Amino acid sequence: MVSLICAGIYDADGWTPYRGPSEDVLTVFKGQCKSLRQAISSYIRRTGQSIVMDEEKDKDMVSSLLEFKASLDSILEESFSKNEAFCNTIKDSFEHLINLRQNRPAELIAKFLDEKLRDGNKGTSEEELEGTLDKVLVLFRFIQGKDVFEAFYKKDLAKRLLLGKSASIDTEKSMISKLKTECGS
């Protein structure tokens, strides 16, 4: 049953937005939403597990998670009209997968931010950098080891500031402000 439901939106390369004649997936599969949500959850967990659990690809984990999350957001918007039930399914599944390795994703997200906020990241504009930081904050919301993230982020921030390796003091202030907003202090 699940494979029949998903046949309209799944192809060999992965999930793609449904491109039916002026109707979204929810209209086509009316009454099958629970099965479709279960199939999507299973897909997210299976695909995400291959990203998070592969220790050899730790270097690219955050980039891969950002790409995966962007594709899920696109599917949610284009195929499910931002349906709240599907939004919650994607959120819950993504939160599960990002915390499979306890503290490692938190550490890697902090390291990814350090890399982006360093002086050597001159190839991007201020707006592109802010956009990337906002996307990384979405991942930050999902991690349970926020204290681990905080420890690595503080250490990296201190190094950047003391050694003068920061791309921009304004960007550093902006990131700290965003983290304060997220954490409530």
PDB file of C-alpha atoms in Angstrom:
ATOM      1  CA  MET A   1       0.000   0.000   0.000  1.00  0.00           C
ATOM      2  CA  VAL A   2       2.744   2.462   0.988  1.00  0.00           C
ATOM      3  CA  SER A   3       4.652   1.825  -2.232  1.00  0.00           C
ATOM      4  CA  LEU A   4       1.514   2.548  -4.245  1.00  0.00           C
ATOM      5  CA  ILE A   5       0.953   5.792  -2.385  1.00  0.00           C
ATOM      6  CA  CYS A   6       4.538   6.929  -2.853  1.00  0.00           C
ATOM      7  CA  ALA A   7       4.745   5.918  -6.504  1.00  0.00           C
ATOM      8  CA  GLY A   8       3.562   9.360  -7.519  1.00  0.00           C
ATOM      9  CA  ILE A   9       6.361  11.226  -5.770  1.00  0.00           C
ATOM     10  CA  TYR A  10       9.299   8.826  -5.518  1.00  0.00           C
ATOM     11  CA  ASP A  11      11.698   8.002  -8.305  1.00  0.00           C
ATOM     12  CA  ALA A  12      15.068   6.250  -8.513  1.00  0.00           C
ATOM     13  CA  ASP A  13      16.996   9.405  -7.564  1.00  0.00           C
ATOM     14  CA  GLY A  14      14.955  10.055  -4.414  1.00  0.00           C
ATOM     15  CA  TRP A  15      12.017  12.251  -3.518  1.00  0.00           C
ATOM     16  CA  THR A  16      10.828  14.727  -6.074  1.00  0.00           C
ATOM     17  CA  PRO A  17       7.878  17.091  -5.839  1.00  0.00           C
ATOM     18  CA  TYR A  18       4.666  15.751  -7.327  1.00  0.00           C
ATOM     19  CA  ARG A  19       3.919  17.439 -10.630  1.00  0.00           C
ATOM     20  CA  GLY A  20       0.302  16.449 -11.128  1.00  0.00           C
ATOM     21  CA  PRO A  21      -2.258  18.476 -13.073  1.00  0.00           C
ATOM     22  CA  SER A  22      -2.935  21.459 -10.794  1.00  0.00           C
ATOM     23  CA  GLU A  23      -3.392  19.420  -7.626  1.00  0.00           C
ATOM     24  CA  ASP A  24      -1.114  18.513  -4.775  1.00  0.00           C
ATOM     25  CA  VAL A  25      -0.323  15.071  -3.399  1.00  0.00           C
ATOM     26  CA  LEU A  26      -2.809  15.476  -0.550  1.00  0.00           C
ATOM     27  CA  THR A  27      -5.661  15.866  -2.995  1.00  0.00           C
ATOM     28  CA  VAL A  28      -4.608  12.847  -5.031  1.00  0.00           C
ATOM     29  CA  PHE A  29      -4.096  10.576  -2.033  1.00  0.00           C
ATOM     30  CA  LYS A  30      -7.042  11.759   0.035  1.00  0.00           C
ATOM     31  CA  GLY A  31      -7.621   9.433   2.972  1.00  0.00           C
ATOM     32  CA  GLN A  32      -4.123   7.915   2.783  1.00  0.00           C
ATOM     33  CA  CYS A  33      -2.253  10.647   4.640  1.00  0.00           C
ATOM     34  CA  LYS A  34      -1.266   8.466   7.607  1.00  0.00           C
ATOM     35  CA  SER A  35       0.359   5.855   5.351  1.00  0.00           C
ATOM     36  CA  LEU A  36       2.035   8.568   3.311  1.00  0.00           C
ATOM     37  CA  ARG A  37       3.408  10.251   6.457  1.00  0.00           C
ATOM     38  CA  GLN A  38       4.771   6.900   7.639  1.00  0.00           C
ATOM     39  CA  ALA A  39       6.457   6.336   4.279  1.00  0.00           C
ATOM     40  CA  ILE A  40       8.012   9.798   4.335  1.00  0.00           C
ATOM     41  CA  SER A  41       9.191   9.330   7.910  1.00  0.00           C
ATOM     42  CA  SER A  42      10.765   6.013   6.988  1.00  0.00           C
ATOM     43  CA  TYR A  43      12.492   7.588   3.977  1.00  0.00           C
ATOM     44  CA  ILE A  44      13.842  10.516   6.039  1.00  0.00           C
ATOM     45  CA  ARG A  45      15.158   8.260   8.780  1.00  0.00           C
ATOM     46  CA  ARG A  46      16.743   5.798   6.345  1.00  0.00           C
ATOM     47  CA  THR A  47      18.350   8.451   4.167  1.00  0.00           C
ATOM     48  CA  GLY A  48      19.372  10.608   7.114  1.00  0.00           C
ATOM     49  CA  GLN A  49      20.887   7.657   8.924  1.00  0.00           C
ATOM     50  CA  SER A  50      23.203   7.078   5.984  1.00  0.00           C
ATOM     51  CA  ILE A  51      24.339  10.711   6.278  1.00  0.00           C
ATOM     52  CA  VAL A  52      24.724  10.872  10.062  1.00  0.00           C
ATOM     53  CA  MET A  53      26.145   7.433  10.805  1.00  0.00           C
ATOM     54  CA  ASP A  54      28.878   7.400   8.145  1.00  0.00           C
ATOM     55  CA  GLU A  55      31.916   8.410  10.193  1.00  0.00           C
ATOM     56  CA  GLU A  56      34.093   8.593   7.089  1.00  0.00           C
ATOM     57  CA  LYS A  57      31.946  11.449   5.783  1.00  0.00           C
ATOM     58  CA  ASP A  58      31.867  13.510   9.002  1.00  0.00           C
ATOM     59  CA  LYS A  59      33.593  16.341   7.157  1.00  0.00           C
ATOM     60  CA  ASP A  60      30.593  16.711   4.833  1.00  0.00           C
ATOM     61  CA  MET A  61      27.826  15.807   7.308  1.00  0.00           C
ATOM     62  CA  VAL A  62      26.558  19.333   7.945  1.00  0.00           C
ATOM     63  CA  SER A  63      26.562  20.260   4.245  1.00  0.00           C
ATOM     64  CA  SER A  64      24.756  17.026   3.411  1.00  0.00           C
ATOM     65  CA  LEU A  65      22.192  17.617   6.158  1.00  0.00           C
ATOM     66  CA  LEU A  66      21.611  21.165   4.908  1.00  0.00           C
ATOM     67  CA  GLU A  67      21.008  19.899   1.367  1.00  0.00           C
ATOM     68  CA  PHE A  68      18.727  17.118   2.616  1.00  0.00           C
ATOM     69  CA  LYS A  69      16.720  19.553   4.759  1.00  0.00           C
ATOM     70  CA  ALA A  70      16.376  21.964   1.846  1.00  0.00           C
ATOM     71  CA  SER A  71      15.030  19.171  -0.374  1.00  0.00           C
ATOM     72  CA  LEU A  72      12.560  18.148   2.348  1.00  0.00           C
ATOM     73  CA  ASP A  73      11.396  21.754   2.716  1.00  0.00           C
ATOM     74  CA  SER A  74      10.896  21.941  -1.039  1.00  0.00           C
ATOM     75  CA  ILE A  75       8.847  18.739  -1.013  1.00  0.00           C
ATOM     76  CA  LEU A  76       6.773  20.026   1.900  1.00  0.00           C
ATOM     77  CA  GLU A  77       6.012  23.274   0.127  1.00  0.00           C
ATOM     78  CA  GLU A  78       5.489  22.057  -3.430  1.00  0.00           C
ATOM     79  CA  SER A  79       3.875  18.677  -2.847  1.00  0.00           C
ATOM     80  CA  PHE A  80       2.089  19.022   0.479  1.00  0.00           C
ATOM     81  CA  SER A  81       1.169  22.712   0.532  1.00  0.00           C
ATOM     82  CA  LYS A  82       2.984  23.099   3.878  1.00  0.00           C
ATOM     83  CA  ASN A  83       0.455  20.769   5.545  1.00  0.00           C
ATOM     84  CA  GLU A  84       0.976  20.876   9.321  1.00  0.00           C
ATOM     85  CA  ALA A  85       0.789  17.092   9.810  1.00  0.00           C
ATOM     86  CA  PHE A  86       3.469  16.521   7.167  1.00  0.00           C
ATOM     87  CA  CYS A  87       5.528  19.382   8.581  1.00  0.00           C
ATOM     88  CA  ASN A  88       5.469  17.707  12.006  1.00  0.00           C
ATOM     89  CA  THR A  89       6.352  14.333  10.478  1.00  0.00           C
ATOM     90  CA  ILE A  90       9.382  15.816   8.731  1.00  0.00           C
ATOM     91  CA  LYS A  91      10.413  17.720  11.874  1.00  0.00           C
ATOM     92  CA  ASP A  92      10.130  14.666  14.147  1.00  0.00           C
ATOM     93  CA  SER A  93      11.960  12.402  11.714  1.00  0.00           C
ATOM     94  CA  PHE A  94      14.736  14.931  11.145  1.00  0.00           C
ATOM     95  CA  GLU A  95      15.151  15.484  14.885  1.00  0.00           C
ATOM     96  CA  HIS A  96      15.429  11.719  15.377  1.00  0.00           C
ATOM     97  CA  LEU A  97      18.083  11.275  12.706  1.00  0.00           C
ATOM     98  CA  ILE A  98      20.253  14.230  13.687  1.00  0.00           C
ATOM     99  CA  ASN A  99      20.540  12.898  17.237  1.00  0.00           C
ATOM    100  CA  LEU A 100      21.475   9.331  16.312  1.00  0.00           C
ATOM    101  CA  ARG A 101      25.132   9.954  17.210  1.00  0.00           C
ATOM    102  CA  GLN A 102      24.457  11.908  20.400  1.00  0.00           C
ATOM    103  CA  ASN A 103      26.976  14.757  20.511  1.00  0.00           C
ATOM    104  CA  ARG A 104      28.867  14.377  17.232  1.00  0.00           C
ATOM    105  CA  PRO A 105      26.425  16.406  15.087  1.00  0.00           C
ATOM    106  CA  ALA A 106      26.502  19.227  17.657  1.00  0.00           C
ATOM    107  CA  GLU A 107      30.293  19.289  17.486  1.00  0.00           C
ATOM    108  CA  LEU A 108      30.308  19.196  13.682  1.00  0.00           C
ATOM    109  CA  ILE A 109      27.760  22.012  13.436  1.00  0.00           C
ATOM    110  CA  ALA A 110      29.969  24.176  15.681  1.00  0.00           C
ATOM    111  CA  LYS A 111      33.018  23.336  13.536  1.00  0.00           C
ATOM    112  CA  PHE A 112      31.051  24.112  10.354  1.00  0.00           C
ATOM    113  CA  LEU A 113      30.127  27.527  11.764  1.00  0.00           C
ATOM    114  CA  ASP A 114      33.746  28.130  12.733  1.00  0.00           C
ATOM    115  CA  GLU A 115      34.811  27.404   9.173  1.00  0.00           C
ATOM    116  CA  LYS A 116      32.177  29.763   7.759  1.00  0.00           C
ATOM    117  CA  LEU A 117      32.996  32.565  10.186  1.00  0.00           C
ATOM    118  CA  ARG A 118      36.745  32.416   9.611  1.00  0.00           C
ATOM    119  CA  ASP A 119      38.670  35.002   7.659  1.00  0.00           C
ATOM    120  CA  GLY A 120      39.470  32.525   4.901  1.00  0.00           C
ATOM    121  CA  ASN A 121      35.863  32.375   3.773  1.00  0.00           C
ATOM    122  CA  LYS A 122      36.223  35.359   1.456  1.00  0.00           C
ATOM    123  CA  GLY A 123      34.488  33.725  -1.518  1.00  0.00           C
ATOM    124  CA  THR A 124      31.009  34.529  -0.219  1.00  0.00           C
ATOM    125  CA  SER A 125      29.165  37.783   0.201  1.00  0.00           C
ATOM    126  CA  GLU A 126      27.794  38.996   3.524  1.00  0.00           C
ATOM    127  CA  GLU A 127      24.248  38.093   2.465  1.00  0.00           C
ATOM    128  CA  GLU A 128      25.231  34.565   1.405  1.00  0.00           C
ATOM    129  CA  LEU A 129      27.044  34.061   4.684  1.00  0.00           C
ATOM    130  CA  GLU A 130      24.006  35.250   6.674  1.00  0.00           C
ATOM    131  CA  GLY A 131      21.789  32.885   4.674  1.00  0.00           C
ATOM    132  CA  THR A 132      24.095  29.967   5.433  1.00  0.00           C
ATOM    133  CA  LEU A 133      24.154  30.878   9.116  1.00  0.00           C
ATOM    134  CA  ASP A 134      20.351  30.955   9.182  1.00  0.00           C
ATOM    135  CA  LYS A 135      20.188  27.507   7.586  1.00  0.00           C
ATOM    136  CA  VAL A 136      22.672  26.127  10.113  1.00  0.00           C
ATOM    137  CA  LEU A 137      20.506  27.511  12.914  1.00  0.00           C
ATOM    138  CA  VAL A 138      17.688  25.315  11.627  1.00  0.00           C
ATOM    139  CA  LEU A 139      19.928  22.289  12.232  1.00  0.00           C
ATOM    140  CA  PHE A 140      20.889  23.708  15.631  1.00  0.00           C
ATOM    141  CA  ARG A 141      17.216  23.653  16.657  1.00  0.00           C
ATOM    142  CA  PHE A 142      17.119  19.894  16.154  1.00  0.00           C
ATOM    143  CA  ILE A 143      20.189  18.911  18.180  1.00  0.00           C
ATOM    144  CA  GLN A 144      19.757  17.765  21.755  1.00  0.00           C
ATOM    145  CA  GLY A 145      23.409  18.343  22.738  1.00  0.00           C
ATOM    146  CA  LYS A 146      23.224  22.125  22.781  1.00  0.00           C
ATOM    147  CA  ASP A 147      25.695  22.235  25.678  1.00  0.00           C
ATOM    148  CA  VAL A 148      28.238  20.343  23.552  1.00  0.00           C
ATOM    149  CA  PHE A 149      27.633  22.772  20.699  1.00  0.00           C
ATOM    150  CA  GLU A 150      28.088  25.696  23.083  1.00  0.00           C
ATOM    151  CA  ALA A 151      31.430  24.403  24.381  1.00  0.00           C
ATOM    152  CA  PHE A 152      32.878  23.957  20.885  1.00  0.00           C
ATOM    153  CA  TYR A 153      31.407  27.219  19.607  1.00  0.00           C
ATOM    154  CA  LYS A 154      32.833  29.228  22.534  1.00  0.00           C
ATOM    155  CA  LYS A 155      36.279  27.714  22.090  1.00  0.00           C
ATOM    156  CA  ASP A 156      36.271  28.387  18.338  1.00  0.00           C
ATOM    157  CA  LEU A 157      34.893  31.914  18.817  1.00  0.00           C
ATOM    158  CA  ALA A 158      37.655  32.733  21.302  1.00  0.00           C
ATOM    159  CA  LYS A 159      40.307  31.475  18.875  1.00  0.00           C
ATOM    160  CA  ARG A 160      38.857  33.471  15.992  1.00  0.00           C
ATOM    161  CA  LEU A 161      38.715  36.665  18.002  1.00  0.00           C
ATOM    162  CA  LEU A 162      42.082  36.317  19.732  1.00  0.00           C
ATOM    163  CA  LEU A 163      43.938  35.416  16.546  1.00  0.00           C
ATOM    164  CA  GLY A 164      42.093  37.955  14.392  1.00  0.00           C
ATOM    165  CA  LYS A 165      40.774  35.235  12.090  1.00  0.00           C
ATOM    166  CA  SER A 166      37.146  36.330  12.100  1.00  0.00           C
ATOM    167  CA  ALA A 167      35.565  37.241   8.763  1.00  0.00           C
ATOM    168  CA  SER A 168      33.643  40.101  10.330  1.00  0.00           C
ATOM    169  CA  ILE A 169      32.929  41.341  13.823  1.00  0.00           C
ATOM    170  CA  ASP A 170      29.427  42.294  12.694  1.00  0.00           C
ATOM    171  CA  THR A 171      28.798  38.750  11.505  1.00  0.00           C
ATOM    172  CA  GLU A 172      30.105  37.385  14.811  1.00  0.00           C
ATOM    173  CA  LYS A 173      27.747  39.695  16.716  1.00  0.00           C
ATOM    174  CA  SER A 174      24.882  38.681  14.459  1.00  0.00           C
ATOM    175  CA  MET A 175      25.540  34.985  15.064  1.00  0.00           C
ATOM    176  CA  ILE A 176      25.761  35.449  18.819  1.00  0.00           C
ATOM    177  CA  SER A 177      22.507  37.386  18.740  1.00  0.00           C
ATOM    178  CA  LYS A 178      20.829  34.584  16.749  1.00  0.00           C
ATOM    179  CA  LEU A 179      22.094  31.975  19.203  1.00  0.00           C
ATOM    180  CA  LYS A 180      20.829  34.058  22.128  1.00  0.00           C
ATOM    181  CA  THR A 181      17.428  34.256  20.482  1.00  0.00           C
ATOM    182  CA  GLU A 182      17.378  30.484  19.921  1.00  0.00           C
ATOM    183  CA  CYS A 183      18.525  29.612  23.436  1.00  0.00           C
ATOM    184  CA  GLY A 184      16.617  32.306  25.267  1.00  0.00           C
ATOM    185  CA  SER A 185      19.539  33.916  27.090  1.00  0.00           C
TER     186      SER A 185
END
